[in-house]
Amino acid sequence: MFTQLDALLALVRHGTMSAAALSLRVSQSAVSKRIGQLEHQLGKRLIRREGRRTVLTAEGQALVDEVAPLMADLNTVLSRRHSDAREQLSIAVSEAILSSWGAPLLVALREALPELDIHIHTHRSPTIVDKVQAGLYPFGLCAGQLPNQTGLVAEKLLDEPMVLVARSGDLAALGRERETLKALPVLCIEEKSNTWQGLRSQALRLKLEPRWPVESSFAAARLALSGWGHALVPKGVAVALNVLDCSLDLGVEGLSRPATLVCRKQVYLQARDRGLIEVLRGLVFEGSVGGAGE
């Protein structure tokens, strides 16, 4: 029954049969078959078609509400048993963080905890939240604004300042344009991202116009340096590209991106995992983020 319940929960998490199948690495027909088997075993309809969508029935919703926390706890326990045997620990890290200051931080973490075999998994922040909720990873390091109701313990590690990388590296021209233009057009991360959702109100307050959204802050910075336009990016990106000397730090004006460590409450209460959190917090405080948190 475990695989049948897992199929139903995957459908709830991802919204469609195709996305659920992709997450489970099986075919859509396999997902449908597993849910059908579960319905047969329980003698109840759990899902129904609503136009092109598949939604839960009242019985299905009641079952999910009851078993989802139990399944997440079971995944956590199984993962921990495997980790205890091999001294492994998995951390899911936002691609945006890992590609800048996250890499040196994780190297420092591995050196601080040599008894652990740390495994890194990269995803976008919404996917990390989903997988930590499901108990697939004990920890997740997310960038930007998180949903209000995740059911997870969330600890902010730092507020990473945002910077403006000057077009063609011309910091003087950037300064003049900020003084004269009513709104400064900028390259920035795509507006549906967690990062932009958290920055939007602050950016508009500072009269920054998201004229050219792209899917990568590194891409935005490279376009700026090549002359496309000014780019709004996290400071860690400017540090990684060694372009702080042609960037304007907006952290002093209140524009920053939070980086948050998330885990399930059951994980948070474990002594070993509390120790890891303390080590991470200490490394950030000591400056193992390569200047991104300054």
PDB file of C-alpha atoms in Angstrom:
ATOM      1  CA  MET A   1       0.000   0.000   0.000  1.00  0.00           C
ATOM      2  CA  PHE A   2       3.028   2.270   0.450  1.00  0.00           C
ATOM      3  CA  THR A   3       3.545   2.773  -3.291  1.00  0.00           C
ATOM      4  CA  GLN A   4      -0.174   3.392  -3.827  1.00  0.00           C
ATOM      5  CA  LEU A   5      -0.266   6.067  -1.132  1.00  0.00           C
ATOM      6  CA  ASP A   6       2.928   7.579  -2.521  1.00  0.00           C
ATOM      7  CA  ALA A   7       1.285   7.873  -5.947  1.00  0.00           C
ATOM      8  CA  LEU A   8      -1.747   9.659  -4.494  1.00  0.00           C
ATOM      9  CA  LEU A   9       0.424  12.082  -2.520  1.00  0.00           C
ATOM     10  CA  ALA A  10       2.569  12.771  -5.579  1.00  0.00           C
ATOM     11  CA  LEU A  11      -0.592  13.697  -7.497  1.00  0.00           C
ATOM     12  CA  VAL A  12      -1.589  16.088  -4.709  1.00  0.00           C
ATOM     13  CA  ARG A  13       1.882  17.682  -4.541  1.00  0.00           C
ATOM     14  CA  HIS A  14       2.309  18.169  -8.282  1.00  0.00           C
ATOM     15  CA  GLY A  15      -1.269  18.678  -9.477  1.00  0.00           C
ATOM     16  CA  THR A  16      -1.262  16.485 -12.593  1.00  0.00           C
ATOM     17  CA  MET A  17      -0.764  12.826 -13.431  1.00  0.00           C
ATOM     18  CA  SER A  18       2.116  13.683 -15.769  1.00  0.00           C
ATOM     19  CA  ALA A  19       3.988  15.719 -13.144  1.00  0.00           C
ATOM     20  CA  ALA A  20       3.356  13.053 -10.496  1.00  0.00           C
ATOM     21  CA  ALA A  21       4.671  10.373 -12.852  1.00  0.00           C
ATOM     22  CA  LEU A  22       7.776  12.454 -13.582  1.00  0.00           C
ATOM     23  CA  SER A  23       8.503  12.909  -9.880  1.00  0.00           C
ATOM     24  CA  LEU A  24       8.109   9.169  -9.225  1.00  0.00           C
ATOM     25  CA  ARG A  25      10.003   8.233 -12.414  1.00  0.00           C
ATOM     26  CA  VAL A  26       7.189   5.993 -13.632  1.00  0.00           C
ATOM     27  CA  SER A  27       4.606   6.233 -16.406  1.00  0.00           C
ATOM     28  CA  GLN A  28       1.300   8.098 -16.078  1.00  0.00           C
ATOM     29  CA  SER A  29      -0.537   4.810 -16.445  1.00  0.00           C
ATOM     30  CA  ALA A  30       1.442   3.409 -13.503  1.00  0.00           C
ATOM     31  CA  VAL A  31       0.373   6.335 -11.315  1.00  0.00           C
ATOM     32  CA  SER A  32      -3.258   5.908 -12.378  1.00  0.00           C
ATOM     33  CA  LYS A  33      -3.082   2.158 -11.772  1.00  0.00           C
ATOM     34  CA  ARG A  34      -1.631   2.581  -8.279  1.00  0.00           C
ATOM     35  CA  ILE A  35      -4.318   5.056  -7.278  1.00  0.00           C
ATOM     36  CA  GLY A  36      -6.958   2.728  -8.729  1.00  0.00           C
ATOM     37  CA  GLN A  37      -5.568  -0.133  -6.625  1.00  0.00           C
ATOM     38  CA  LEU A  38      -5.777   2.058  -3.527  1.00  0.00           C
ATOM     39  CA  GLU A  39      -9.392   2.950  -4.304  1.00  0.00           C
ATOM     40  CA  HIS A  40     -10.195  -0.750  -4.717  1.00  0.00           C
ATOM     41  CA  GLN A  41      -8.542  -1.651  -1.404  1.00  0.00           C
ATOM     42  CA  LEU A  42     -10.400   1.078   0.478  1.00  0.00           C
ATOM     43  CA  GLY A  43     -13.670   0.723  -1.405  1.00  0.00           C
ATOM     44  CA  LYS A  44     -13.860   4.496  -1.971  1.00  0.00           C
ATOM     45  CA  ARG A  45     -13.336   6.907  -4.835  1.00  0.00           C
ATOM     46  CA  LEU A  46     -10.392   9.106  -4.021  1.00  0.00           C
ATOM     47  CA  ILE A  47     -10.071  11.190  -7.203  1.00  0.00           C
ATOM     48  CA  ARG A  48     -12.371  12.529  -9.906  1.00  0.00           C
ATOM     49  CA  ARG A  49     -12.045  14.390 -13.179  1.00  0.00           C
ATOM     50  CA  GLU A  50     -12.881  18.092 -13.231  1.00  0.00           C
ATOM     51  CA  GLY A  51     -12.470  19.240 -16.821  1.00  0.00           C
ATOM     52  CA  ARG A  52      -8.854  18.523 -17.677  1.00  0.00           C
ATOM     53  CA  ARG A  53      -7.822  18.378 -14.045  1.00  0.00           C
ATOM     54  CA  THR A  54      -7.798  15.495 -11.588  1.00  0.00           C
ATOM     55  CA  VAL A  55      -8.960  16.520  -8.114  1.00  0.00           C
ATOM     56  CA  LEU A  56      -9.520  14.772  -4.802  1.00  0.00           C
ATOM     57  CA  THR A  57     -12.958  13.664  -3.678  1.00  0.00           C
ATOM     58  CA  ALA A  58     -13.990  14.425  -0.096  1.00  0.00           C
ATOM     59  CA  GLU A  59     -12.864  10.911   0.893  1.00  0.00           C
ATOM     60  CA  GLY A  60      -9.573  11.435  -0.913  1.00  0.00           C
ATOM     61  CA  GLN A  61      -8.918  14.735   0.848  1.00  0.00           C
ATOM     62  CA  ALA A  62      -9.706  13.205   4.239  1.00  0.00           C
ATOM     63  CA  LEU A  63      -7.263  10.365   3.547  1.00  0.00           C
ATOM     64  CA  VAL A  64      -4.512  12.738   2.399  1.00  0.00           C
ATOM     65  CA  ASP A  65      -4.970  14.959   5.460  1.00  0.00           C
ATOM     66  CA  GLU A  66      -4.509  11.924   7.685  1.00  0.00           C
ATOM     67  CA  VAL A  67      -1.699  10.031   5.957  1.00  0.00           C
ATOM     68  CA  ALA A  68       0.487  12.815   4.502  1.00  0.00           C
ATOM     69  CA  PRO A  69       2.196  13.664   7.824  1.00  0.00           C
ATOM     70  CA  LEU A  70       2.644   9.947   8.585  1.00  0.00           C
ATOM     71  CA  MET A  71       4.198   9.260   5.182  1.00  0.00           C
ATOM     72  CA  ALA A  72       6.564  12.208   5.562  1.00  0.00           C
ATOM     73  CA  ASP A  73       7.627  10.948   9.001  1.00  0.00           C
ATOM     74  CA  LEU A  74       8.150   7.452   7.589  1.00  0.00           C
ATOM     75  CA  ASN A  75      10.312   8.801   4.754  1.00  0.00           C
ATOM     76  CA  THR A  76      12.354  10.742   7.298  1.00  0.00           C
ATOM     77  CA  VAL A  77      12.844   7.669   9.510  1.00  0.00           C
ATOM     78  CA  LEU A  78      13.844   5.459   6.566  1.00  0.00           C
ATOM     79  CA  SER A  79      16.242   8.103   5.290  1.00  0.00           C
ATOM     80  CA  ARG A  80      17.755   8.455   8.748  1.00  0.00           C
ATOM     81  CA  ARG A  81      18.210   4.684   9.130  1.00  0.00           C
ATOM     82  CA  HIS A  82      20.049   4.635   5.808  1.00  0.00           C
ATOM     83  CA  SER A  83      22.070   7.689   6.771  1.00  0.00           C
ATOM     84  CA  ASP A  84      22.983   6.270  10.184  1.00  0.00           C
ATOM     85  CA  ALA A  85      24.319   3.109   8.568  1.00  0.00           C
ATOM     86  CA  ARG A  86      26.500   4.986   6.051  1.00  0.00           C
ATOM     87  CA  GLU A  87      26.946   8.323   7.842  1.00  0.00           C
ATOM     88  CA  GLN A  88      25.204  10.125   4.996  1.00  0.00           C
ATOM     89  CA  LEU A  89      23.289  13.384   5.172  1.00  0.00           C
ATOM     90  CA  SER A  90      21.375  14.889   2.247  1.00  0.00           C
ATOM     91  CA  ILE A  91      20.850  18.623   1.800  1.00  0.00           C
ATOM     92  CA  ALA A  92      18.788  20.131  -1.006  1.00  0.00           C
ATOM     93  CA  VAL A  93      20.194  23.502  -2.055  1.00  0.00           C
ATOM     94  CA  SER A  94      18.732  26.211  -4.252  1.00  0.00           C
ATOM     95  CA  GLU A  95      20.539  26.398  -7.588  1.00  0.00           C
ATOM     96  CA  ALA A  96      20.738  30.173  -7.144  1.00  0.00           C
ATOM     97  CA  ILE A  97      22.555  29.783  -3.827  1.00  0.00           C
ATOM     98  CA  LEU A  98      24.814  26.892  -4.793  1.00  0.00           C
ATOM     99  CA  SER A  99      26.109  28.662  -7.889  1.00  0.00           C
ATOM    100  CA  SER A 100      27.374  31.604  -5.816  1.00  0.00           C
ATOM    101  CA  TRP A 101      28.120  31.639  -2.071  1.00  0.00           C
ATOM    102  CA  GLY A 102      26.553  28.255  -1.274  1.00  0.00           C
ATOM    103  CA  ALA A 103      29.501  26.293  -2.651  1.00  0.00           C
ATOM    104  CA  PRO A 104      32.166  27.637  -0.237  1.00  0.00           C
ATOM    105  CA  LEU A 105      29.682  27.379   2.646  1.00  0.00           C
ATOM    106  CA  LEU A 106      29.058  23.683   1.965  1.00  0.00           C
ATOM    107  CA  VAL A 107      32.772  22.973   1.636  1.00  0.00           C
ATOM    108  CA  ALA A 108      33.274  24.610   5.042  1.00  0.00           C
ATOM    109  CA  LEU A 109      30.381  22.538   6.438  1.00  0.00           C
ATOM    110  CA  ARG A 110      31.946  19.301   5.195  1.00  0.00           C
ATOM    111  CA  GLU A 111      35.273  20.260   6.759  1.00  0.00           C
ATOM    112  CA  ALA A 112      33.541  21.113  10.054  1.00  0.00           C
ATOM    113  CA  LEU A 113      31.660  17.781  10.124  1.00  0.00           C
ATOM    114  CA  PRO A 114      34.108  15.205   8.706  1.00  0.00           C
ATOM    115  CA  GLU A 115      32.118  12.345  10.254  1.00  0.00           C
ATOM    116  CA  LEU A 116      29.258  12.982   7.807  1.00  0.00           C
ATOM    117  CA  ASP A 117      29.139  12.060   4.127  1.00  0.00           C
ATOM    118  CA  ILE A 118      27.167  15.071   2.890  1.00  0.00           C
ATOM    119  CA  HIS A 119      25.207  14.631  -0.330  1.00  0.00           C
ATOM    120  CA  ILE A 120      24.104  17.762  -2.216  1.00  0.00           C
ATOM    121  CA  HIS A 121      20.952  17.917  -4.355  1.00  0.00           C
ATOM    122  CA  THR A 122      20.109  21.020  -6.397  1.00  0.00           C
ATOM    123  CA  HIS A 123      16.586  22.213  -7.158  1.00  0.00           C
ATOM    124  CA  ARG A 124      14.608  25.419  -7.338  1.00  0.00           C
ATOM    125  CA  SER A 125      13.319  26.586  -3.972  1.00  0.00           C
ATOM    126  CA  PRO A 126       9.627  25.562  -4.444  1.00  0.00           C
ATOM    127  CA  THR A 127      10.742  22.025  -5.329  1.00  0.00           C
ATOM    128  CA  ILE A 128      12.980  21.933  -2.262  1.00  0.00           C
ATOM    129  CA  VAL A 129      10.053  22.862  -0.019  1.00  0.00           C
ATOM    130  CA  ASP A 130       7.927  20.083  -1.566  1.00  0.00           C
ATOM    131  CA  LYS A 131      10.638  17.455  -1.141  1.00  0.00           C
ATOM    132  CA  VAL A 132      11.465  18.432   2.446  1.00  0.00           C
ATOM    133  CA  GLN A 133       7.748  18.383   3.303  1.00  0.00           C
ATOM    134  CA  ALA A 134       7.544  14.871   1.858  1.00  0.00           C
ATOM    135  CA  GLY A 135      10.501  13.728   3.963  1.00  0.00           C
ATOM    136  CA  LEU A 136      12.707  13.046   0.932  1.00  0.00           C
ATOM    137  CA  TYR A 137      15.442  15.350   2.259  1.00  0.00           C
ATOM    138  CA  PRO A 138      16.001  16.296   5.912  1.00  0.00           C
ATOM    139  CA  PHE A 139      17.228  19.807   5.074  1.00  0.00           C
ATOM    140  CA  GLY A 140      16.715  22.385   2.372  1.00  0.00           C
ATOM    141  CA  LEU A 141      18.481  25.695   1.777  1.00  0.00           C
ATOM    142  CA  CYS A 142      16.128  28.036  -0.077  1.00  0.00           C
ATOM    143  CA  ALA A 143      16.485  31.455  -1.678  1.00  0.00           C
ATOM    144  CA  GLY A 144      13.891  34.204  -1.649  1.00  0.00           C
ATOM    145  CA  GLN A 145      10.435  34.418  -0.170  1.00  0.00           C
ATOM    146  CA  LEU A 146       8.858  31.156   1.017  1.00  0.00           C
ATOM    147  CA  PRO A 147       5.127  30.347   1.212  1.00  0.00           C
ATOM    148  CA  ASN A 148       3.531  31.358   4.513  1.00  0.00           C
ATOM    149  CA  GLN A 149       2.149  27.923   5.369  1.00  0.00           C
ATOM    150  CA  THR A 150       4.724  25.216   4.683  1.00  0.00           C
ATOM    151  CA  GLY A 151       4.429  23.313   7.964  1.00  0.00           C
ATOM    152  CA  LEU A 152       8.233  23.372   8.143  1.00  0.00           C
ATOM    153  CA  VAL A 153      10.662  24.835  10.630  1.00  0.00           C
ATOM    154  CA  ALA A 154      12.319  27.742   8.822  1.00  0.00           C
ATOM    155  CA  GLU A 155      15.457  29.491  10.050  1.00  0.00           C
ATOM    156  CA  LYS A 156      16.819  32.484   8.195  1.00  0.00           C
ATOM    157  CA  LEU A 157      20.581  32.178   7.783  1.00  0.00           C
ATOM    158  CA  LEU A 158      21.201  35.568   6.221  1.00  0.00           C
ATOM    159  CA  ASP A 159      19.808  38.439   4.194  1.00  0.00           C
ATOM    160  CA  GLU A 160      21.933  38.632   1.057  1.00  0.00           C
ATOM    161  CA  PRO A 161      22.255  42.216  -0.249  1.00  0.00           C
ATOM    162  CA  MET A 162      21.221  42.879  -3.826  1.00  0.00           C
ATOM    163  CA  VAL A 163      23.504  44.877  -6.086  1.00  0.00           C
ATOM    164  CA  LEU A 164      23.217  46.670  -9.402  1.00  0.00           C
ATOM    165  CA  VAL A 165      25.870  45.529 -11.865  1.00  0.00           C
ATOM    166  CA  ALA A 166      26.552  48.527 -14.092  1.00  0.00           C
ATOM    167  CA  ARG A 167      26.037  48.298 -17.834  1.00  0.00           C
ATOM    168  CA  SER A 168      29.463  47.741 -19.472  1.00  0.00           C
ATOM    169  CA  GLY A 169      30.971  48.130 -15.989  1.00  0.00           C
ATOM    170  CA  ASP A 170      30.358  51.905 -16.064  1.00  0.00           C
ATOM    171  CA  LEU A 171      29.515  52.669 -12.435  1.00  0.00           C
ATOM    172  CA  ALA A 172      29.540  56.442 -13.010  1.00  0.00           C
ATOM    173  CA  ALA A 173      26.870  56.152 -15.722  1.00  0.00           C
ATOM    174  CA  LEU A 174      24.761  54.011 -13.396  1.00  0.00           C
ATOM    175  CA  GLY A 175      24.961  56.684 -10.712  1.00  0.00           C
ATOM    176  CA  ARG A 176      23.913  59.433 -13.120  1.00  0.00           C
ATOM    177  CA  GLU A 177      20.955  57.435 -14.432  1.00  0.00           C
ATOM    178  CA  ARG A 178      19.706  56.667 -10.935  1.00  0.00           C
ATOM    179  CA  GLU A 179      19.667  60.394 -10.224  1.00  0.00           C
ATOM    180  CA  THR A 180      17.921  61.458 -13.442  1.00  0.00           C
ATOM    181  CA  LEU A 181      15.521  58.674 -14.428  1.00  0.00           C
ATOM    182  CA  LYS A 182      12.097  58.301 -12.829  1.00  0.00           C
ATOM    183  CA  ALA A 183      12.458  54.526 -13.084  1.00  0.00           C
ATOM    184  CA  LEU A 184      15.674  52.654 -13.836  1.00  0.00           C
ATOM    185  CA  PRO A 185      15.146  49.723 -16.260  1.00  0.00           C
ATOM    186  CA  VAL A 186      17.080  46.641 -15.165  1.00  0.00           C
ATOM    187  CA  LEU A 187      17.820  43.056 -16.056  1.00  0.00           C
ATOM    188  CA  CYS A 188      16.574  40.813 -13.247  1.00  0.00           C
ATOM    189  CA  ILE A 189      15.535  37.300 -12.312  1.00  0.00           C
ATOM    190  CA  GLU A 190      12.174  36.169 -13.739  1.00  0.00           C
ATOM    191  CA  GLU A 191       9.195  37.667 -11.923  1.00  0.00           C
ATOM    192  CA  LYS A 192       7.603  34.319 -10.956  1.00  0.00           C
ATOM    193  CA  SER A 193      10.691  33.281  -8.978  1.00  0.00           C
ATOM    194  CA  ASN A 194      10.827  33.171  -5.173  1.00  0.00           C
ATOM    195  CA  THR A 195      13.605  35.751  -5.265  1.00  0.00           C
ATOM    196  CA  TRP A 196      11.620  38.336  -7.219  1.00  0.00           C
ATOM    197  CA  GLN A 197       8.449  37.744  -5.175  1.00  0.00           C
ATOM    198  CA  GLY A 198      10.398  38.764  -2.091  1.00  0.00           C
ATOM    199  CA  LEU A 199      12.106  41.716  -3.795  1.00  0.00           C
ATOM    200  CA  ARG A 200       9.245  43.200  -5.779  1.00  0.00           C
ATOM    201  CA  SER A 201       7.870  45.768  -3.335  1.00  0.00           C
ATOM    202  CA  GLN A 202      11.346  46.905  -2.241  1.00  0.00           C
ATOM    203  CA  ALA A 203      12.588  47.142  -5.830  1.00  0.00           C
ATOM    204  CA  LEU A 204       9.617  49.243  -6.907  1.00  0.00           C
ATOM    205  CA  ARG A 205      10.147  51.489  -3.892  1.00  0.00           C
ATOM    206  CA  LEU A 206      13.690  52.091  -5.135  1.00  0.00           C
ATOM    207  CA  LYS A 207      12.293  52.896  -8.617  1.00  0.00           C
ATOM    208  CA  LEU A 208      13.770  49.832 -10.310  1.00  0.00           C
ATOM    209  CA  GLU A 209      11.807  48.637 -13.329  1.00  0.00           C
ATOM    210  CA  PRO A 210      12.092  44.902 -14.227  1.00  0.00           C
ATOM    211  CA  ARG A 211      12.416  45.571 -17.958  1.00  0.00           C
ATOM    212  CA  TRP A 212      14.344  42.425 -18.998  1.00  0.00           C
ATOM    213  CA  PRO A 213      13.603  39.345 -16.851  1.00  0.00           C
ATOM    214  CA  VAL A 214      15.815  36.280 -17.378  1.00  0.00           C
ATOM    215  CA  GLU A 215      15.979  32.870 -15.686  1.00  0.00           C
ATOM    216  CA  SER A 216      19.436  33.288 -14.166  1.00  0.00           C
ATOM    217  CA  SER A 217      21.049  36.059 -12.148  1.00  0.00           C
ATOM    218  CA  PHE A 218      24.408  35.042 -13.610  1.00  0.00           C
ATOM    219  CA  ALA A 219      22.961  35.533 -17.090  1.00  0.00           C
ATOM    220  CA  ALA A 220      21.630  38.957 -16.070  1.00  0.00           C
ATOM    221  CA  ALA A 221      25.047  40.020 -14.773  1.00  0.00           C
ATOM    222  CA  ARG A 222      26.841  38.790 -17.896  1.00  0.00           C
ATOM    223  CA  LEU A 223      24.391  40.658 -20.121  1.00  0.00           C
ATOM    224  CA  ALA A 224      24.993  43.815 -18.079  1.00  0.00           C
ATOM    225  CA  LEU A 225      28.753  43.540 -18.422  1.00  0.00           C
ATOM    226  CA  SER A 226      28.311  43.057 -22.167  1.00  0.00           C
ATOM    227  CA  GLY A 227      26.364  46.315 -22.437  1.00  0.00           C
ATOM    228  CA  TRP A 228      22.702  45.231 -22.515  1.00  0.00           C
ATOM    229  CA  GLY A 229      21.613  47.168 -19.437  1.00  0.00           C
ATOM    230  CA  HIS A 230      22.100  47.391 -15.690  1.00  0.00           C
ATOM    231  CA  ALA A 231      21.398  44.149 -13.781  1.00  0.00           C
ATOM    232  CA  LEU A 232      19.854  43.594 -10.362  1.00  0.00           C
ATOM    233  CA  VAL A 233      21.511  40.485  -8.892  1.00  0.00           C
ATOM    234  CA  PRO A 234      22.400  38.998  -5.482  1.00  0.00           C
ATOM    235  CA  LYS A 235      25.744  40.132  -4.111  1.00  0.00           C
ATOM    236  CA  GLY A 236      27.040  36.552  -4.192  1.00  0.00           C
ATOM    237  CA  VAL A 237      26.761  36.583  -7.972  1.00  0.00           C
ATOM    238  CA  ALA A 238      28.837  39.764  -8.201  1.00  0.00           C
ATOM    239  CA  VAL A 239      31.404  38.218  -5.840  1.00  0.00           C
ATOM    240  CA  ALA A 240      31.562  35.013  -7.904  1.00  0.00           C
ATOM    241  CA  LEU A 241      32.057  37.017 -11.118  1.00  0.00           C
ATOM    242  CA  ASN A 242      34.547  39.363  -9.417  1.00  0.00           C
ATOM    243  CA  VAL A 243      32.618  42.476 -10.465  1.00  0.00           C
ATOM    244  CA  LEU A 244      31.955  44.161  -7.116  1.00  0.00           C
ATOM    245  CA  ASP A 245      34.089  47.098  -8.242  1.00  0.00           C
ATOM    246  CA  CYS A 246      31.502  47.936 -10.913  1.00  0.00           C
ATOM    247  CA  SER A 247      28.439  47.195  -8.794  1.00  0.00           C
ATOM    248  CA  LEU A 248      26.278  49.351  -6.549  1.00  0.00           C
ATOM    249  CA  ASP A 249      25.333  47.718  -3.221  1.00  0.00           C
ATOM    250  CA  LEU A 250      21.609  48.184  -2.501  1.00  0.00           C
ATOM    251  CA  GLY A 251      21.706  46.321   0.806  1.00  0.00           C
ATOM    252  CA  VAL A 252      22.239  49.638   2.574  1.00  0.00           C
ATOM    253  CA  GLU A 253      18.935  50.764   1.036  1.00  0.00           C
ATOM    254  CA  GLY A 254      17.094  47.721   2.363  1.00  0.00           C
ATOM    255  CA  LEU A 255      17.096  45.548  -0.749  1.00  0.00           C
ATOM    256  CA  SER A 256      18.114  41.999   0.113  1.00  0.00           C
ATOM    257  CA  ARG A 257      17.238  38.370  -0.552  1.00  0.00           C
ATOM    258  CA  PRO A 258      16.706  36.008   2.402  1.00  0.00           C
ATOM    259  CA  ALA A 259      18.351  32.592   2.515  1.00  0.00           C
ATOM    260  CA  THR A 260      16.439  30.151   4.708  1.00  0.00           C
ATOM    261  CA  LEU A 261      17.182  26.678   6.037  1.00  0.00           C
ATOM    262  CA  VAL A 262      14.046  24.507   6.209  1.00  0.00           C
ATOM    263  CA  CYS A 263      13.384  21.126   7.799  1.00  0.00           C
ATOM    264  CA  ARG A 264      10.537  19.129   9.298  1.00  0.00           C
ATOM    265  CA  LYS A 265       9.887  19.541  13.022  1.00  0.00           C
ATOM    266  CA  GLN A 266      10.810  15.905  13.650  1.00  0.00           C
ATOM    267  CA  VAL A 267      14.236  16.545  12.110  1.00  0.00           C
ATOM    268  CA  TYR A 268      14.680  19.824  13.998  1.00  0.00           C
ATOM    269  CA  LEU A 269      14.204  18.036  17.328  1.00  0.00           C
ATOM    270  CA  GLN A 270      16.992  15.514  16.685  1.00  0.00           C
ATOM    271  CA  ALA A 271      20.219  16.305  18.538  1.00  0.00           C
ATOM    272  CA  ARG A 272      22.483  15.537  15.557  1.00  0.00           C
ATOM    273  CA  ASP A 273      20.498  17.752  13.244  1.00  0.00           C
ATOM    274  CA  ARG A 274      20.301  20.576  15.760  1.00  0.00           C
ATOM    275  CA  GLY A 275      24.088  20.378  15.859  1.00  0.00           C
ATOM    276  CA  LEU A 276      24.292  20.742  12.088  1.00  0.00           C
ATOM    277  CA  ILE A 277      22.064  23.807  12.229  1.00  0.00           C
ATOM    278  CA  GLU A 278      24.315  25.363  14.867  1.00  0.00           C
ATOM    279  CA  VAL A 279      27.401  24.662  12.747  1.00  0.00           C
ATOM    280  CA  LEU A 280      25.780  26.235   9.672  1.00  0.00           C
ATOM    281  CA  ARG A 281      24.756  29.293  11.649  1.00  0.00           C
ATOM    282  CA  GLY A 282      28.287  29.654  12.991  1.00  0.00           C
ATOM    283  CA  LEU A 283      29.856  29.335   9.542  1.00  0.00           C
ATOM    284  CA  VAL A 284      27.586  32.057   8.165  1.00  0.00           C
ATOM    285  CA  PHE A 285      28.448  34.304  11.113  1.00  0.00           C
ATOM    286  CA  GLU A 286      32.174  33.678  10.589  1.00  0.00           C
ATOM    287  CA  GLY A 287      31.932  34.703   6.940  1.00  0.00           C
ATOM    288  CA  SER A 288      32.075  31.392   5.067  1.00  0.00           C
ATOM    289  CA  VAL A 289      29.677  32.808   2.471  1.00  0.00           C
ATOM    290  CA  GLY A 290      32.410  34.656   0.620  1.00  0.00           C
ATOM    291  CA  GLY A 291      31.212  38.165   1.452  1.00  0.00           C
ATOM    292  CA  ALA A 292      27.654  37.621   0.229  1.00  0.00           C
ATOM    293  CA  GLY A 293      26.149  38.267   3.631  1.00  0.00           C
ATOM    294  CA  GLU A 294      28.086  41.430   4.439  1.00  0.00           C
TER     295      GLU A 294
END
